Amino acid sequence: MAAASSYLPPVVTAVLFLWVFFSCGHVEASIHFGNMTALQKHVEFFDRNKDGIITPSELFRGYVALGCDAVFARKKAASMSAGVGPKTSPVGAPLPHLSIYVQYIHKAMHGSDTGAYDAEGRFVPAKFEEIFTKHAKVRPDALTYEEIEEMILANRDPLDPQSWSAPEKEWGLIYKLASDKQGFLHKDSTRGIYDGSVFYKLEKLRMSARCDM
């Protein structure tokens, strides 16, 4: 929901991923963690050392923590770093600008979204409620996969076709990770996506499941 990730050829992905384990140096992050916007909280889960900067290796570890396999996590980390890093890097940030700066994540926002974030990344409750009043037809407090697809199509900006693929990828992953066994993405889980809280719940559940094995 925060930013668009584009397809990268396998060779490019491999080169970027090498940087994951050899990255070093960055300008000092400046963010007050007690006053983050919803969008900043949305990505803060991936800031594994909580320094305000999300490196490619942290993205990789974050996706794995959510239950993604290593191959997917590697590709996702590479594409997100390449697509979002340059947009959020402040003046003075070292090349190749692959780290994501939480403070400036709003600069990587894409079109064709739900409008539940404003231009600064703040949560817009009325727009969030519209998701369910307009598209939750089987159940008022949850979305089916088909209803999510309907929502994505309804939000497409005809003047910005380059933004169409990002919601497909984001909501597809969200549905895969957070829907229940009956195929419903519940309202409280969806709300937790917007502020990142559901990511911590998913990580905890995964860790608990591993301990029970």
Short mmCIF file of C-alpha atoms in Angstrom, two decimals:
data_model
loop_
_atom_site.label_atom_id
_atom_site.label_comp_id
_atom_site.label_asym_id
_atom_site.label_seq_id
_atom_site.Cartn_x
_atom_site.Cartn_y
_atom_site.Cartn_z
CA MET A 1 0.00 0.00 0.00
CA ALA A 2 2.87 2.29 0.61
CA ALA A 3 4.74 2.24 -2.64
CA ALA A 4 4.89 0.63 -6.04
CA SER A 5 7.31 -2.21 -6.71
CA SER A 6 8.17 -2.94 -10.31
CA TYR A 7 9.31 -6.12 -12.04
CA LEU A 8 13.06 -6.51 -12.27
CA PRO A 9 14.91 -8.92 -14.56
CA PRO A 10 16.52 -11.85 -12.70
CA VAL A 11 20.06 -10.55 -13.34
CA VAL A 12 19.21 -7.14 -11.91
CA THR A 13 17.50 -8.74 -8.91
CA ALA A 14 20.60 -10.86 -8.24
CA VAL A 15 22.92 -7.84 -8.42
CA LEU A 16 20.70 -5.84 -6.09
CA PHE A 17 20.46 -8.70 -3.64
CA LEU A 18 24.24 -8.92 -3.42
CA TRP A 19 24.10 -5.40 -2.09
CA VAL A 20 21.77 -6.61 0.67
CA PHE A 21 24.66 -8.25 2.48
CA PHE A 22 27.34 -5.71 1.68
CA SER A 23 25.48 -2.43 2.27
CA CYS A 24 27.13 0.09 4.53
CA GLY A 25 26.78 3.71 5.49
CA HIS A 26 23.83 6.07 5.49
CA VAL A 27 22.93 9.55 6.63
CA GLU A 28 21.50 9.74 10.11
CA ALA A 29 17.78 9.08 10.22
CA SER A 30 15.59 11.66 11.92
CA ILE A 31 12.20 10.44 13.10
CA HIS A 32 10.22 10.63 16.32
CA PHE A 33 8.85 7.16 16.85
CA GLY A 34 6.11 8.38 19.15
CA ASN A 35 4.67 10.62 16.45
CA MET A 36 4.76 8.48 13.32
CA THR A 37 2.07 8.60 10.68
CA ALA A 38 0.08 5.46 9.89
CA LEU A 39 2.13 4.96 6.73
CA GLN A 40 5.38 5.19 8.67
CA LYS A 41 4.01 2.62 11.12
CA HIS A 42 3.00 0.48 8.14
CA VAL A 43 6.64 0.10 7.06
CA GLU A 44 8.26 0.34 10.50
CA PHE A 45 7.90 -3.42 11.01
CA PHE A 46 10.63 -3.93 8.40
CA ASP A 47 13.01 -1.58 10.25
CA ARG A 48 14.35 -4.47 12.27
CA ASN A 49 16.88 -2.47 14.31
CA LYS A 50 14.54 0.54 14.68
CA ASP A 51 17.01 3.15 13.45
CA GLY A 52 14.59 4.75 10.98
CA ILE A 53 16.27 3.20 7.95
CA ILE A 54 15.17 -0.01 6.24
CA THR A 55 18.02 -1.72 4.44
CA PRO A 56 17.50 -4.42 1.79
CA SER A 57 18.65 -7.05 4.27
CA GLU A 58 16.05 -5.85 6.79
CA LEU A 59 13.36 -6.06 4.13
CA PHE A 60 14.41 -9.62 3.39
CA ARG A 61 14.31 -10.58 7.08
CA GLY A 62 10.95 -8.86 7.49
CA TYR A 63 9.30 -10.78 4.66
CA VAL A 64 10.72 -14.04 5.97
CA ALA A 65 9.41 -13.17 9.45
CA LEU A 66 5.95 -12.82 7.94
CA GLY A 67 6.16 -16.32 6.49
CA CYS A 68 7.34 -15.64 2.93
CA ASP A 69 9.78 -18.15 1.47
CA ALA A 70 13.38 -17.05 0.94
CA VAL A 71 13.16 -16.87 -2.86
CA PHE A 72 10.11 -14.60 -2.78
CA ALA A 73 11.57 -12.52 0.07
CA ARG A 74 14.80 -11.99 -1.84
CA LYS A 75 13.01 -10.83 -5.00
CA LYS A 76 10.58 -8.65 -3.06
CA ALA A 77 13.36 -7.02 -1.04
CA ALA A 78 15.34 -6.26 -4.19
CA SER A 79 12.40 -4.78 -6.09
CA MET A 80 11.14 -2.72 -3.14
CA SER A 81 14.62 -1.38 -2.40
CA ALA A 82 15.13 -0.39 -6.03
CA GLY A 83 11.66 1.14 -6.39
CA VAL A 84 11.23 2.87 -3.04
CA GLY A 85 14.77 3.56 -1.82
CA PRO A 86 15.61 6.34 -4.33
CA LYS A 87 12.29 8.10 -3.64
CA THR A 88 12.82 8.23 0.12
CA SER A 89 16.57 8.87 0.26
CA PRO A 90 17.42 12.32 1.67
CA VAL A 91 20.15 14.60 0.39
CA GLY A 92 23.51 13.16 1.32
CA ALA A 93 22.37 9.55 1.43
CA PRO A 94 25.06 7.29 -0.06
CA LEU A 95 24.60 5.59 -3.40
CA PRO A 96 23.02 3.37 -4.62
CA HIS A 97 20.03 4.71 -2.61
CA LEU A 98 18.57 1.30 -1.88
CA SER A 99 17.77 1.90 1.78
CA ILE A 100 14.26 3.13 2.61
CA TYR A 101 14.04 6.08 5.00
CA VAL A 102 10.92 5.73 7.14
CA GLN A 103 10.61 9.49 7.66
CA TYR A 104 10.14 10.08 3.92
CA ILE A 105 8.06 7.03 2.99
CA HIS A 106 5.18 9.29 1.90
CA LYS A 107 7.31 10.36 -1.07
CA ALA A 108 6.97 6.82 -2.48
CA MET A 109 3.18 6.70 -2.41
CA HIS A 110 1.51 5.56 -5.62
CA GLY A 111 -1.82 6.26 -7.27
CA SER A 112 -4.80 3.96 -7.80
CA ASP A 113 -5.03 3.29 -4.06
CA THR A 114 -7.93 3.40 -1.60
CA GLY A 115 -7.26 6.92 -0.31
CA ALA A 116 -7.02 5.62 3.26
CA TYR A 117 -3.70 7.46 3.52
CA ASP A 118 -3.57 11.20 2.84
CA ALA A 119 -0.69 12.84 0.97
CA GLU A 120 1.45 12.84 4.13
CA GLY A 121 0.69 9.23 5.03
CA ARG A 122 -1.86 9.95 7.74
CA PHE A 123 -4.75 7.53 8.16
CA VAL A 124 -8.13 8.65 6.76
CA PRO A 125 -10.87 6.74 8.66
CA ALA A 126 -13.70 7.71 6.29
CA LYS A 127 -11.84 6.32 3.28
CA PHE A 128 -11.05 3.13 5.16
CA GLU A 129 -14.73 2.66 6.00
CA GLU A 130 -15.59 3.13 2.31
CA ILE A 131 -13.60 0.00 1.50
CA PHE A 132 -16.18 -2.07 3.36
CA THR A 133 -19.34 -0.08 2.70
CA LYS A 134 -18.66 -0.25 -1.05
CA HIS A 135 -17.10 -3.67 -1.49
CA ALA A 136 -17.85 -5.98 1.48
CA LYS A 137 -21.00 -7.71 0.20
CA VAL A 138 -20.76 -11.26 1.52
CA ARG A 139 -19.95 -10.04 5.01
CA PRO A 140 -19.97 -6.41 6.22
CA ASP A 141 -16.79 -6.88 8.29
CA ALA A 142 -14.61 -8.80 5.83
CA LEU A 143 -13.53 -9.01 2.21
CA THR A 144 -13.35 -11.98 -0.13
CA TYR A 145 -10.64 -12.22 -2.78
CA GLU A 146 -13.19 -11.34 -5.45
CA GLU A 147 -14.27 -8.25 -3.51
CA ILE A 148 -10.65 -7.15 -3.19
CA GLU A 149 -10.24 -7.50 -6.93
CA GLU A 150 -13.38 -5.43 -7.43
CA MET A 151 -12.01 -2.75 -5.10
CA ILE A 152 -8.68 -2.63 -6.92
CA LEU A 153 -10.41 -2.19 -10.29
CA ALA A 154 -12.71 0.50 -8.90
CA ASN A 155 -9.74 2.50 -7.60
CA ARG A 156 -7.70 2.43 -10.79
CA ASP A 157 -6.78 5.87 -12.06
CA PRO A 158 -7.36 5.80 -15.85
CA LEU A 159 -4.84 8.62 -16.23
CA ASP A 160 -2.11 6.75 -14.36
CA PRO A 161 -1.86 3.20 -15.75
CA GLN A 162 1.66 2.81 -14.35
CA SER A 163 0.14 2.71 -10.87
CA TRP A 164 -2.22 -0.18 -11.61
CA SER A 165 0.12 -3.06 -10.82
CA ALA A 166 1.15 -1.92 -7.33
CA PRO A 167 -2.24 -2.45 -5.62
CA GLU A 168 -2.54 -5.89 -7.26
CA LYS A 169 0.76 -7.00 -5.76
CA GLU A 170 0.22 -5.38 -2.37
CA TRP A 171 -3.32 -6.61 -1.77
CA GLY A 172 -2.46 -10.03 -3.19
CA LEU A 173 0.27 -10.44 -0.58
CA ILE A 174 -1.93 -9.01 2.17
CA TYR A 175 -4.70 -11.46 1.35
CA LYS A 176 -2.30 -14.40 1.26
CA LEU A 177 -0.80 -13.53 4.63
CA ALA A 178 -3.77 -12.24 6.61
CA SER A 179 -6.97 -13.91 5.32
CA ASP A 180 -8.57 -16.64 7.42
CA LYS A 181 -9.13 -20.29 6.51
CA GLN A 182 -12.54 -19.46 5.03
CA GLY A 183 -10.98 -16.96 2.64
CA PHE A 184 -12.03 -13.75 4.41
CA LEU A 185 -9.77 -10.77 5.05
CA HIS A 186 -11.30 -9.31 8.19
CA LYS A 187 -11.77 -5.62 8.85
CA ASP A 188 -9.59 -5.58 11.96
CA SER A 189 -6.77 -7.32 10.08
CA THR A 190 -7.10 -4.84 7.23
CA ARG A 191 -6.95 -1.95 9.68
CA GLY A 192 -3.85 -3.52 11.15
CA ILE A 193 -2.21 -3.52 7.74
CA TYR A 194 -2.55 0.25 7.51
CA ASP A 195 -0.72 0.87 10.79
CA GLY A 196 1.53 -2.20 10.58
CA SER A 197 0.24 -3.78 13.79
CA VAL A 198 -0.97 -6.93 12.06
CA PHE A 199 2.58 -7.64 10.85
CA TYR A 200 3.73 -8.12 14.45
CA LYS A 201 0.77 -10.42 15.12
CA LEU A 202 1.59 -12.51 12.05
CA GLU A 203 5.24 -12.78 13.08
CA LYS A 204 4.22 -13.82 16.60
CA LEU A 205 1.83 -16.46 15.26
CA ARG A 206 4.51 -17.84 12.95
CA MET A 207 7.05 -18.02 15.76
CA SER A 208 4.48 -19.71 18.01
CA ALA A 209 3.68 -22.27 15.31
CA ARG A 210 7.37 -23.10 14.89
CA CYS A 211 7.76 -23.60 18.64
CA ASP A 212 4.81 -26.01 18.63
CA MET A 213 6.31 -28.22 15.92
#
